[in-house]
mmCIF file of C-alpha atoms in Angstrom:
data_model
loop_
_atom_site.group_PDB
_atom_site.id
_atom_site.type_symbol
_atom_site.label_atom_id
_atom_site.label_comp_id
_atom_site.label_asym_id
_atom_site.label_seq_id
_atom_site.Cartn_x
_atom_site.Cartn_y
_atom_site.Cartn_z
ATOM 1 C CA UNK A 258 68.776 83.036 102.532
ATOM 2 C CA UNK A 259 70.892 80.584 99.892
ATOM 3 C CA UNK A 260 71.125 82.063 96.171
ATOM 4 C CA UNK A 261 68.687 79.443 94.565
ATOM 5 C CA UNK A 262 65.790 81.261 97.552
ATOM 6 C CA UNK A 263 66.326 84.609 96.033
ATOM 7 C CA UNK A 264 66.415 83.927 92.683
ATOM 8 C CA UNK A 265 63.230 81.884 93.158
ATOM 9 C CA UNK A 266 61.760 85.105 95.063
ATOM 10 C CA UNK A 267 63.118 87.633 92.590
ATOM 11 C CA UNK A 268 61.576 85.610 89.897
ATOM 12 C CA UNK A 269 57.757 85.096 92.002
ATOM 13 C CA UNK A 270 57.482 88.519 92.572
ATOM 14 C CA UNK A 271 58.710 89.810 89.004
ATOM 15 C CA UNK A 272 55.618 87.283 87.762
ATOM 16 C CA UNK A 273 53.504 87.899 90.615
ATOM 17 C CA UNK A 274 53.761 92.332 89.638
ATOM 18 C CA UNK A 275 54.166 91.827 85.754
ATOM 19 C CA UNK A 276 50.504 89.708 85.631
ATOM 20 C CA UNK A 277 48.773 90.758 88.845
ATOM 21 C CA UNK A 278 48.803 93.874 87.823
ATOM 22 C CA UNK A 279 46.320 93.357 85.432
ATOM 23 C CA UNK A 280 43.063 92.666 86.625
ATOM 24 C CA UNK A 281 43.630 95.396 89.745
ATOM 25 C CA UNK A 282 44.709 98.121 86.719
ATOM 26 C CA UNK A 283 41.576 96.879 84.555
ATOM 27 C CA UNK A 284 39.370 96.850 87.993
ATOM 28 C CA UNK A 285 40.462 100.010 89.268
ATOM 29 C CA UNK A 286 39.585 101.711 85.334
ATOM 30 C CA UNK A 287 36.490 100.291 85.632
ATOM 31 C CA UNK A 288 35.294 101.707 89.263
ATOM 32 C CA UNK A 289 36.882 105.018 87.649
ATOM 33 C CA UNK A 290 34.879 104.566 84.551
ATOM 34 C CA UNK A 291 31.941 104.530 86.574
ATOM 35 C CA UNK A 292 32.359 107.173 88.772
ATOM 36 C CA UNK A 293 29.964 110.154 89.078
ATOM 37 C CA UNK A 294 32.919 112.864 87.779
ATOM 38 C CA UNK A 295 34.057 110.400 85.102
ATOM 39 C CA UNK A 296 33.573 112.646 81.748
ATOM 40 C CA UNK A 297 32.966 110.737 78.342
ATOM 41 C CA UNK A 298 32.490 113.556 76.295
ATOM 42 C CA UNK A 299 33.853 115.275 73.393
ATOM 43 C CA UNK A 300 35.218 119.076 72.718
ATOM 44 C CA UNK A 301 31.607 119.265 71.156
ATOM 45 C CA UNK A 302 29.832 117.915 74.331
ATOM 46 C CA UNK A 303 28.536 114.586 72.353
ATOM 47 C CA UNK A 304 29.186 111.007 74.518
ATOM 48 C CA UNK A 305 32.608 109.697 73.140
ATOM 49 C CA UNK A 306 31.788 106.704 71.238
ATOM 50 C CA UNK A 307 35.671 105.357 72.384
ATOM 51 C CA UNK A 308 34.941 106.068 75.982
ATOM 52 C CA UNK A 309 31.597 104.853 77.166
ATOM 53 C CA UNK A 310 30.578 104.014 80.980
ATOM 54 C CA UNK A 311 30.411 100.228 79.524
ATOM 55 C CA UNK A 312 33.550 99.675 77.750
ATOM 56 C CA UNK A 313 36.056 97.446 78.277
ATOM 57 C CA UNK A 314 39.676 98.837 79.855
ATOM 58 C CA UNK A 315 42.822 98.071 78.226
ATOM 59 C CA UNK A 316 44.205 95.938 81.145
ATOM 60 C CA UNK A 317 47.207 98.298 81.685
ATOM 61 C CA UNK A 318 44.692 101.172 82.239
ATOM 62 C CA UNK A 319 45.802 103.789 79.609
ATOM 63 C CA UNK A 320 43.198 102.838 77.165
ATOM 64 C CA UNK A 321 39.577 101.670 77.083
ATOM 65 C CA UNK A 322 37.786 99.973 74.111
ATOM 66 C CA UNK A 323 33.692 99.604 73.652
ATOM 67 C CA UNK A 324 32.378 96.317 73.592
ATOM 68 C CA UNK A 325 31.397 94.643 70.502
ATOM 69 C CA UNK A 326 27.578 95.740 69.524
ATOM 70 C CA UNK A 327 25.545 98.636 68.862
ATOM 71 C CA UNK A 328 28.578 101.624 68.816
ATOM 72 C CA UNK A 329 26.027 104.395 70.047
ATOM 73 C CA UNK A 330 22.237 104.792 70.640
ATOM 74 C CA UNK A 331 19.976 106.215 67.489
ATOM 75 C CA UNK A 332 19.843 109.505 69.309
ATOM 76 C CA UNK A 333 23.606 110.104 69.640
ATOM 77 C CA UNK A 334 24.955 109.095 66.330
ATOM 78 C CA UNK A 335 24.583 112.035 64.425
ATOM 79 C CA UNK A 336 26.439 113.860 67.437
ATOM 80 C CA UNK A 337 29.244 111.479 67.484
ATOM 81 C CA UNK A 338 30.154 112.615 63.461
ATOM 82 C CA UNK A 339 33.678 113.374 63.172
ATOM 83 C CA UNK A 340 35.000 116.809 64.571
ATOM 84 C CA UNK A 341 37.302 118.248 61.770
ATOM 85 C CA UNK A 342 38.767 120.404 64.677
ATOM 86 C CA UNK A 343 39.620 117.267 66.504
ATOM 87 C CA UNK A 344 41.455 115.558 63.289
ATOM 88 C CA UNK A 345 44.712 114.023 63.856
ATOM 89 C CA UNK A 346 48.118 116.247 63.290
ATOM 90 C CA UNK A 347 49.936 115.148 60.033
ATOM 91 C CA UNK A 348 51.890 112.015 59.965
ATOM 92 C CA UNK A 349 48.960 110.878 62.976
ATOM 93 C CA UNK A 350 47.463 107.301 62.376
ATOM 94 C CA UNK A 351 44.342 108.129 60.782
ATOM 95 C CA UNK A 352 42.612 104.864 61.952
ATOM 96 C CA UNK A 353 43.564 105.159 65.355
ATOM 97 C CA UNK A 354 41.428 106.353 68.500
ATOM 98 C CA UNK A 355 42.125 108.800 71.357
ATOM 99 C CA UNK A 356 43.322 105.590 72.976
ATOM 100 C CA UNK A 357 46.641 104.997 73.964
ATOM 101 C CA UNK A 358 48.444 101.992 71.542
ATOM 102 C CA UNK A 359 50.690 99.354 73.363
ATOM 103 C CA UNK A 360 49.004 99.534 76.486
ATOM 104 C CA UNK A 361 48.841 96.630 77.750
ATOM 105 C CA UNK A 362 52.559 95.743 76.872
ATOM 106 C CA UNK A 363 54.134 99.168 78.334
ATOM 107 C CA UNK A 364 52.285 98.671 81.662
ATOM 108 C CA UNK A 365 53.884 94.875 82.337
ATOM 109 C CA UNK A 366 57.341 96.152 81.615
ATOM 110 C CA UNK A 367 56.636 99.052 83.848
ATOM 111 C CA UNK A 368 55.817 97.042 86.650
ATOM 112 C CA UNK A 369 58.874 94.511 85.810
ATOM 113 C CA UNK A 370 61.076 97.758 85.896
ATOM 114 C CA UNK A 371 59.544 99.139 89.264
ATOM 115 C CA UNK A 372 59.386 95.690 91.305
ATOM 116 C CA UNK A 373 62.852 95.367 89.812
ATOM 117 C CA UNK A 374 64.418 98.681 91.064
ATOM 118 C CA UNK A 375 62.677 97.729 94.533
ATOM 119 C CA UNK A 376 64.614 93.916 94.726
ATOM 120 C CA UNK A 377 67.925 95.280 93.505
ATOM 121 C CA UNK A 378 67.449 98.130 96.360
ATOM 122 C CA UNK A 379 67.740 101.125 94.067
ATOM 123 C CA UNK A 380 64.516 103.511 94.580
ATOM 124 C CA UNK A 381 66.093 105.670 92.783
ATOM 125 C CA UNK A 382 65.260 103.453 89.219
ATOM 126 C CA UNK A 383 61.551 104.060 89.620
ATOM 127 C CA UNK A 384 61.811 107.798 88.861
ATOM 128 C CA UNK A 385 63.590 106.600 85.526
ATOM 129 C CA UNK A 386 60.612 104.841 84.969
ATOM 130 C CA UNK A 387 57.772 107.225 85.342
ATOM 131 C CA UNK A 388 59.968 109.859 83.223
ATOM 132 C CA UNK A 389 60.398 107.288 80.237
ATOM 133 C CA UNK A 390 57.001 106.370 80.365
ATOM 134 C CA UNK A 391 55.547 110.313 80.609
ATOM 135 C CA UNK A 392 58.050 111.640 78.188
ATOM 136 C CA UNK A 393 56.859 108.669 75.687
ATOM 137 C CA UNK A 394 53.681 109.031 76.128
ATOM 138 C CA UNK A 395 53.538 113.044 76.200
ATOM 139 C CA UNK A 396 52.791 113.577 72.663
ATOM 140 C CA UNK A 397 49.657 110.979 72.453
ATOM 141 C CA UNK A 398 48.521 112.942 75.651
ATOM 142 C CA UNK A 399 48.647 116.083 74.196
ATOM 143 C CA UNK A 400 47.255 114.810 70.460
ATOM 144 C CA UNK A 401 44.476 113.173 72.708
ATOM 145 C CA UNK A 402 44.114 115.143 76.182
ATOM 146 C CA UNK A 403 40.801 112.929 77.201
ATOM 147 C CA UNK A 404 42.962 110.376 77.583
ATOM 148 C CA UNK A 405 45.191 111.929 80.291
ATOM 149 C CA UNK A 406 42.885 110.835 83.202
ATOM 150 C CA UNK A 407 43.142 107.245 82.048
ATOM 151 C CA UNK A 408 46.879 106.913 81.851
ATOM 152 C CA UNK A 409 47.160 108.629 85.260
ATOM 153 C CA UNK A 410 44.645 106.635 86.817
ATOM 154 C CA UNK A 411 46.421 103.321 85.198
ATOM 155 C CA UNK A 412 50.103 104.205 85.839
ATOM 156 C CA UNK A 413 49.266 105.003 89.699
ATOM 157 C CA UNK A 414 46.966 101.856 90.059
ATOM 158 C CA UNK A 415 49.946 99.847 87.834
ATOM 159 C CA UNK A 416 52.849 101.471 89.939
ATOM 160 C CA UNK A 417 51.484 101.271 93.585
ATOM 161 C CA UNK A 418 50.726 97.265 93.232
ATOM 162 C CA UNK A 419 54.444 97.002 91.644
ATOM 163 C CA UNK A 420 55.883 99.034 94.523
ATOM 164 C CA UNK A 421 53.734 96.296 96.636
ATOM 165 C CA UNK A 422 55.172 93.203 95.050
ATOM 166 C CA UNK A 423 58.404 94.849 95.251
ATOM 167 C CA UNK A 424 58.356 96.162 98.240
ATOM 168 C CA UNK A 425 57.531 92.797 100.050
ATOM 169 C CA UNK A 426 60.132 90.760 97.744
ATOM 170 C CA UNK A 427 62.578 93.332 98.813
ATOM 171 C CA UNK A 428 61.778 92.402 102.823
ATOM 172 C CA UNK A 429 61.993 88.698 101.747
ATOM 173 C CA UNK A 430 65.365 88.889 100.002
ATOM 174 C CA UNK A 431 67.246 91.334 102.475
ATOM 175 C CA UNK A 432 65.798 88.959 105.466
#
């Protein structure tokens, strides 16, 4: 295969992993979301305003976001009052939810970084990658731990389509 055919390849499957990944993250979320174990509820057993059956996923799958409209029904607002056991650490963002911030952007330059590792042929790279991501990510995890099964759920759906893309560019570019 001539240089200008793999540099075209590298550069349809870096696109192809970096956006596709989106809607199969957001999709996957969703079904998740939805499932019969899924639990939206607080420390206090109240429904999580944040993390309703009907909101939206963060297309990178480490956060979701209600919809715009009626937060909660009459009957659950007075449950949903803030915990003061559940208040942020110091120095935490008081405006911000238990979802994670810079979703969207950390999961396309994870998959750019794993269907990267694949093409060049170093495997290796990917484990780099999860241990950046976990080890940045630890301390929102364990500020917010309802948010764990979100960013697990997201980074495997994120990672296995990357190792995909990657996988197949890989088989293209070694011929």
């Amino acid at each position: 295969m001539n240089d200008a055919l793999v540099v075209l390849v590298v550069l349809a499957a870096l696109a192809l992993s970096a956006l596709g990944g989106w809607p199969l993250t957001a999709a996957v979320l969703r079904v998740a979301a939805r499932s019969h174990d899924a639990r939206h509820e607080t420390t206090r057993g109240a429904v999580d305003p944040e993390v309703r059956p009907d909101a939206e996923p963060d297309l990178t799958g480490e956060g979701v976001h209600a919809p715009a409209g009626p937060a909660l029904e009459p009957d659950l607002a007075a449950a949903a009052e803030p915990d003061p056991a559940r208040a942020p650490g110091p120095g935490a963002d008081p405006t911000s939810s238990s979802s994670l911030r810079g979703g969207t952007w950390i999961g396309v330059l994870e998959r750019l970084a794993v269907t990267a590792c694949l093409v060049a042929g170093y495997p290796a790279g990917i484990a780099f990658v999860i241990a950046v991501k976990g080890l940045g990510r630890y301390p929102e995890i364990r500020q917010h731990p309802e948010t764990s099964e979100r960013f697990v759920i997201g980074t495997l759906a994120s990672m296995l389509w990357a190792v995909a893309v990657g996988a197949v560019a890989r088989l293209l570019v070694s011929g």
